[in-house]
Every structure is written in C-alpha cells, then in structure tokens.
Coordinates of C-alpha atoms in Angstrom, one line a residue:
M1 CA 86.4 88.4 131.7
S2 CA 89.5 89.6 133.6
E3 CA 89.9 93.1 134.9
P4 CA 91.0 95.6 132.3
I5 CA 94.6 96.8 132.1
E6 CA 94.7 100.6 132.2
L7 CA 97.8 102.8 131.9
S8 CA 98.1 106.6 131.6
G9 CA 101.0 108.9 130.7
R10 CA 103.2 110.1 127.9
L11 CA 103.9 107.9 125.0
V12 CA 107.5 107.2 123.8
K13 CA 109.0 105.0 121.1
M14 CA 108.4 101.3 121.9
P15 CA 111.5 99.6 123.4
V16 CA 112.3 96.4 121.6
V17 CA 114.3 93.2 122.3
A18 CA 116.0 91.3 119.4
E19 CA 114.5 87.9 120.0
T20 CA 112.3 85.6 117.8
P21 CA 109.9 87.1 117.3
V22 CA 110.9 90.6 118.3
G23 CA 109.8 91.5 121.8
Y24 CA 107.8 94.7 122.2
T25 CA 107.0 96.9 125.2
L26 CA 104.6 99.8 125.2
K27 CA 105.9 102.5 127.5
V28 CA 103.2 104.9 128.8
G29 CA 104.7 107.4 131.3
D30 CA 106.3 105.4 134.1
H31 CA 104.4 102.3 133.2
T32 CA 105.3 99.5 130.8
L33 CA 103.1 96.9 129.1
A34 CA 104.5 93.7 127.4
L35 CA 102.7 93.6 124.1
N36 CA 103.4 90.3 122.5
D37 CA 101.1 88.3 124.8
L38 CA 98.3 90.7 124.1
I39 CA 97.9 89.9 120.4
G40 CA 94.3 88.9 119.8
Q41 CA 92.9 91.2 122.5
P42 CA 91.0 94.5 122.2
I43 CA 93.0 97.6 122.9
E44 CA 91.9 101.2 123.3
I45 CA 94.2 104.3 123.1
T46 CA 92.7 107.7 124.1
F47 CA 94.6 110.9 123.5
S48 CA 93.9 113.4 126.3
G49 CA 94.7 116.4 124.1
E50 CA 97.9 117.3 126.0
I51 CA 101.4 117.1 124.5
R52 CA 104.5 117.7 126.6
C53 CA 108.0 118.1 125.2
I54 CA 110.1 115.1 125.8
H55 CA 113.1 117.3 126.6
C56 CA 111.8 120.2 128.7
N57 CA 108.3 119.0 129.6
R58 CA 106.8 122.2 128.3
K59 CA 103.2 121.9 127.2
T60 CA 102.9 122.4 123.4
S61 CA 100.0 122.5 121.0
K62 CA 102.1 120.6 118.4
S63 CA 104.8 118.0 118.5
F64 CA 107.9 118.8 116.4
N65 CA 110.4 116.1 115.3
Q66 CA 108.5 113.4 117.2
G67 CA 108.2 114.8 120.6
Y68 CA 109.7 118.3 121.0
C69 CA 108.2 121.7 121.5
Y70 CA 109.2 124.4 119.0
P71 CA 111.9 126.2 121.2
C72 CA 113.6 122.8 121.7
F73 CA 113.2 121.9 118.1
K74 CA 115.0 125.1 117.1
R75 CA 117.7 124.8 119.8
L76 CA 118.7 121.2 120.2
A77 CA 121.3 119.4 118.1
A78 CA 119.0 116.3 118.1
C79 CA 116.6 118.3 116.0
D80 CA 119.1 119.9 113.5
S81 CA 118.7 119.3 109.8
C82 CA 121.9 117.2 109.7
I83 CA 120.1 114.5 111.7
M84 CA 117.9 113.8 108.7
S85 CA 120.7 114.6 106.2
P86 CA 124.0 113.5 107.9
E87 CA 126.1 114.6 104.9
K88 CA 125.2 118.1 106.1
C89 CA 126.9 117.7 109.5
H90 CA 128.7 120.9 110.4
Y91 CA 130.4 119.8 113.6
H92 CA 133.8 120.1 111.9
L93 CA 133.0 123.7 111.1
G94 CA 132.6 124.5 114.8
T95 CA 128.9 125.4 114.4
C96 CA 127.2 122.4 116.1
R97 CA 124.3 123.4 118.3
E98 CA 125.6 121.2 121.2
P99 CA 129.2 120.1 120.7
E100 CA 129.1 117.7 123.6
W101 CA 126.0 116.0 122.2
G102 CA 127.7 115.8 118.8
E103 CA 130.7 114.1 120.4
T104 CA 128.5 111.4 121.8
H105 CA 126.1 110.9 118.9
C106 CA 127.9 111.9 115.8
M107 CA 131.6 111.8 116.3
T108 CA 131.5 108.1 116.9
G109 CA 131.4 104.8 114.9
H110 CA 128.5 104.3 112.5
V111 CA 127.4 101.5 110.3
V112 CA 126.3 101.8 106.7
Y113 CA 123.9 98.9 106.0
L114 CA 121.6 97.3 103.5
A115 CA 118.1 96.2 104.7
N116 CA 115.0 94.6 103.3
S117 CA 111.9 96.1 104.7
S118 CA 109.7 96.8 101.7
G119 CA 112.6 96.1 99.3
L120 CA 116.3 96.8 99.2
K121 CA 117.4 100.0 101.0
V122 CA 120.5 101.6 102.3
G123 CA 120.8 103.3 105.6
I124 CA 123.1 104.4 108.4
T125 CA 123.0 104.0 112.2
R126 CA 125.3 104.4 115.2
A127 CA 127.1 101.1 115.8
N128 CA 125.4 100.7 119.2
Q129 CA 121.9 100.9 117.5
V130 CA 122.4 97.6 115.7
P131 CA 119.9 95.9 115.4
T132 CA 117.4 98.3 117.0
R133 CA 117.4 100.6 114.0
W134 CA 116.5 97.8 111.7
I135 CA 113.7 96.6 113.9
D136 CA 112.3 100.2 114.1
Q137 CA 112.2 100.2 110.3
G138 CA 110.4 96.8 110.1
A139 CA 113.3 95.1 108.2
V140 CA 113.0 91.4 107.8
A141 CA 116.7 91.1 107.0
A142 CA 119.7 93.5 107.2
I143 CA 123.4 93.3 106.8
P144 CA 126.2 95.7 107.7
M145 CA 128.2 96.9 104.7
L146 CA 130.7 99.4 106.0
R147 CA 131.9 100.7 109.4
V148 CA 132.9 104.3 109.3
A149 CA 134.4 106.8 111.9
T150 CA 131.7 109.4 112.1
R151 CA 128.1 110.2 111.2
Y152 CA 129.2 112.8 108.7
L153 CA 131.3 110.2 106.8
A154 CA 128.4 107.7 107.0
G155 CA 126.2 110.4 105.4
L156 CA 128.7 110.9 102.5
V157 CA 128.9 107.2 101.9
E158 CA 125.1 107.0 101.9
V159 CA 124.9 109.7 99.3
A160 CA 127.1 107.6 97.0
C161 CA 125.0 104.5 97.7
K162 CA 121.7 106.4 96.9
Q163 CA 122.8 106.7 93.3
H164 CA 122.2 103.0 93.0
V165 CA 119.9 101.9 95.9
A166 CA 116.8 103.5 97.5
D167 CA 117.1 105.0 101.0
R168 CA 113.4 104.8 101.9
T169 CA 111.0 102.2 103.2
N170 CA 107.5 101.9 101.7
W171 CA 105.7 101.6 105.1
R172 CA 102.5 100.4 103.6
T173 CA 104.2 97.5 101.9
M174 CA 106.3 96.8 105.0
L175 CA 103.1 96.5 107.1
K176 CA 101.5 94.1 104.6
G177 CA 104.4 91.7 105.1
E178 CA 105.2 91.9 101.4
A179 CA 109.0 92.3 101.5
P180 CA 110.5 90.3 98.6
E181 CA 113.1 87.6 99.2
M182 CA 116.7 88.8 98.3
D183 CA 120.3 87.8 98.7
L184 CA 121.7 90.6 100.8
V185 CA 125.3 89.2 100.7
A186 CA 125.2 89.4 96.9
E187 CA 123.6 92.8 97.0
R188 CA 126.3 94.1 99.4
S189 CA 129.1 92.8 97.1
A190 CA 127.5 94.4 94.1
L191 CA 127.0 97.8 95.7
L192 CA 130.5 97.9 97.1
E193 CA 131.8 97.3 93.6
K194 CA 129.7 100.2 92.3
I195 CA 130.8 102.7 94.9
A196 CA 134.4 101.6 95.1
P197 CA 135.7 104.9 93.4
D198 CA 133.7 107.0 95.9
L199 CA 135.0 105.0 98.8
E200 CA 138.6 105.4 97.6
K201 CA 138.1 109.2 97.3
L202 CA 136.5 109.5 100.7
A203 CA 139.3 107.4 102.4
A204 CA 141.9 109.6 100.8
E205 CA 140.1 112.7 102.1
H206 CA 139.3 111.5 105.6
G207 CA 142.3 109.1 106.3
Q208 CA 143.0 105.5 106.1
G209 CA 141.1 103.4 108.6
T210 CA 138.0 105.7 108.6
I211 CA 136.1 103.4 106.3
E212 CA 136.2 99.6 106.8
T213 CA 134.3 96.9 104.9
A214 CA 132.1 94.7 107.0
D215 CA 131.9 90.9 106.5
D216 CA 129.1 90.3 109.0
P217 CA 126.4 87.7 108.1
V218 CA 122.8 88.6 107.4
W219 CA 120.5 89.4 110.4
T220 CA 117.0 88.0 110.0
L221 CA 114.1 89.4 112.0
D222 CA 110.7 88.0 112.7
Y223 CA 107.8 90.0 114.1
P224 CA 104.8 89.1 116.3
V225 CA 102.0 89.4 113.7
A226 CA 99.0 87.0 113.7
T227 CA 97.2 88.7 110.7
W228 CA 98.6 91.0 108.1
P229 CA 96.3 93.8 107.0
E230 CA 94.9 93.6 103.4
K231 CA 94.6 97.4 103.4
V232 CA 96.7 99.7 105.5
R233 CA 94.6 102.4 107.1
P234 CA 96.6 104.7 109.5
H235 CA 94.9 106.0 112.7
N236 CA 95.5 109.7 113.5
L237 CA 95.2 110.7 117.1
D238 CA 95.0 114.4 116.2
K239 CA 91.8 113.7 114.3
E240 CA 90.7 110.6 116.0
P241 CA 91.5 110.9 119.7
V242 CA 90.0 107.5 120.6
V243 CA 91.5 104.5 118.7
T244 CA 90.1 101.0 119.3
G245 CA 90.6 97.6 117.8
V246 CA 91.9 94.1 118.2
L247 CA 95.7 94.0 118.3
Q248 CA 96.7 91.7 115.4
G249 CA 100.4 92.3 115.4
I250 CA 103.4 94.7 115.8
K251 CA 106.0 95.6 113.3
G252 CA 108.5 98.5 113.1
Q253 CA 107.0 101.0 115.5
Y254 CA 103.4 100.2 114.4
L255 CA 100.6 98.5 116.2
I256 CA 98.5 96.6 113.7
L257 CA 94.8 96.6 114.7
D258 CA 91.9 95.1 112.9
T259 CA 90.7 98.7 112.5
G260 CA 93.9 100.2 111.1
V261 CA 97.5 100.8 112.2
I262 CA 99.1 103.4 114.5
N263 CA 102.6 104.6 114.5
I264 CA 103.5 104.8 118.2
R265 CA 106.8 106.7 117.5
K266 CA 104.9 109.4 115.7
Y267 CA 102.9 110.2 118.8
T268 CA 105.9 110.5 121.2
A269 CA 105.1 113.1 123.9
Y270 CA 101.3 112.6 123.5
N271 CA 99.5 112.0 126.9
V272 CA 97.3 109.0 126.5
R273 CA 95.3 106.4 128.4
V274 CA 95.7 102.8 127.2
R275 CA 93.2 100.2 128.1
V276 CA 93.3 96.5 127.3
L277 CA 90.3 94.2 127.7
S278 CA 90.3 90.4 127.6
E279 CA 87.8 89.0 125.2

C-alpha cells in the first residue's frame, strides 16, 4: 500500500475542466488534488469544526450563502437576493450594494440556456461561465438559447420561460444518472416560439440588440462515474464530521461515495482534512 495522501485547509467549489470526461480538482486551502484518477480509492473527509468566511476570513459558527459570515452576507452584492432572483436586480435604481461589483458581474453579457440534468430546465449564466455553470449543475447536455445584455434582462427572460419550463434540477435524479434523452434543438425552437411575445416586449423596453437568438449546437457532457448510486444518501458534515467511503464518481459539485454523496460546494469555507488511501 502506498503512503496516504493528506491535505488540510479550507474547502472551496471544485474547479472543473470541460474535457471528456469532465476533469475535477479538489481544492483544500492552498493544496489541490486531481480527483479523476482516484476513483475506486477510499477517501476520508474530516471537518475540524472551524468555518472561516471566504471574503474576510472571519471565524463564523455558520456559513451563509455557501461560505460567508453573517456581516458579509448582509453587506456584499454577491449575497444580495437578486443573485438568486436576477429579475429583482436593482442596479438601475442606484441601490446596488457594490456598484463596481455589479458592473463586472451583472451589467455584462449573459446567456439564457436550456439544459438536461434531471430533465429539461431553463437557466441563466454569465457568458464567460459557459460551460462551467452546466457542469456544476450536472447537466449531461445544454444549449444556449438567447444572449442578452445584462443579468437583469436575463432574469426577466427566465421569468417568461418558467411559465413553460422548470428552472430547477432534481439533484437526486441527477446523481443517479437518470436524465432522459431529449432533443434540445427542438426544445429550444419550441420555447422560443412560446415566449416570442415576451421577447418582443422586452426588446422594445430595453432596446434592439439587447436580446439575440443563439444558434449554437448542443454541448454534451460526460462525467467520471464508475458506479451510480441506487439510493442517494447525502452526507452532512455539520452532523457527521468524519465522512469516509470509496470514491465511485463525481458529478456536478458532488463526490459520489459508496456510503453516500457529499456536495463540496455546500461546505465552502469549512476547514477540513482530506485523506486518500490506496487499496
């Protein structure tokens, strides 16, 4: 048996590379661990009990909005309610918590897309987050539908789309590898036809050229999974500070172990020790 790999530090969302299959890295503090080659090996994650804000490094008893302390949660634009509900963006009203942050993250080009993760869903993302956003959601296929000028406008388009298409992923279905086959090109055409009156109205309000139809082909994504779980049992570091199991796959931001699954993104800012042992 080889020497165990051991890393300690603060967890963050797993960096990904859009290759076949998707390449995953576990980032623990200043250390990184390539995960794809570790499938089939036992892994142990131990939570030290310490959580430090990813913005100010303040020690906090609870993580808000995946990694922030409460003061930062209340102060930062990245934690405002309009991040989850972009149609509520208030930058144009002059009340953005951090106008410079808004310029960079919200007043820039966004993509409205359709994806198949646990079934058809609509979503939005910054143009420079394609295809990372789809990978983080565990989509097996995705297609851009519209390119719009701002996050606010993307949110308004998404509201129109949600009258016809879901905007949520069933994460348990996604982790079982049970996404149904579907023709996203046909779905895109059908949805664009349904929301055509809404798009016409929004274009009139926000100006010509602020909404453009995309004709991109379908992106297909494959994940490094050796065995899909029959039953999805989530591990919870707050209640179960030591998680062990054989790594059977990675999808979305989840590690799939033979003992259950763990959402790494959920535990951003948690200080952990990660150990990998060869069988």
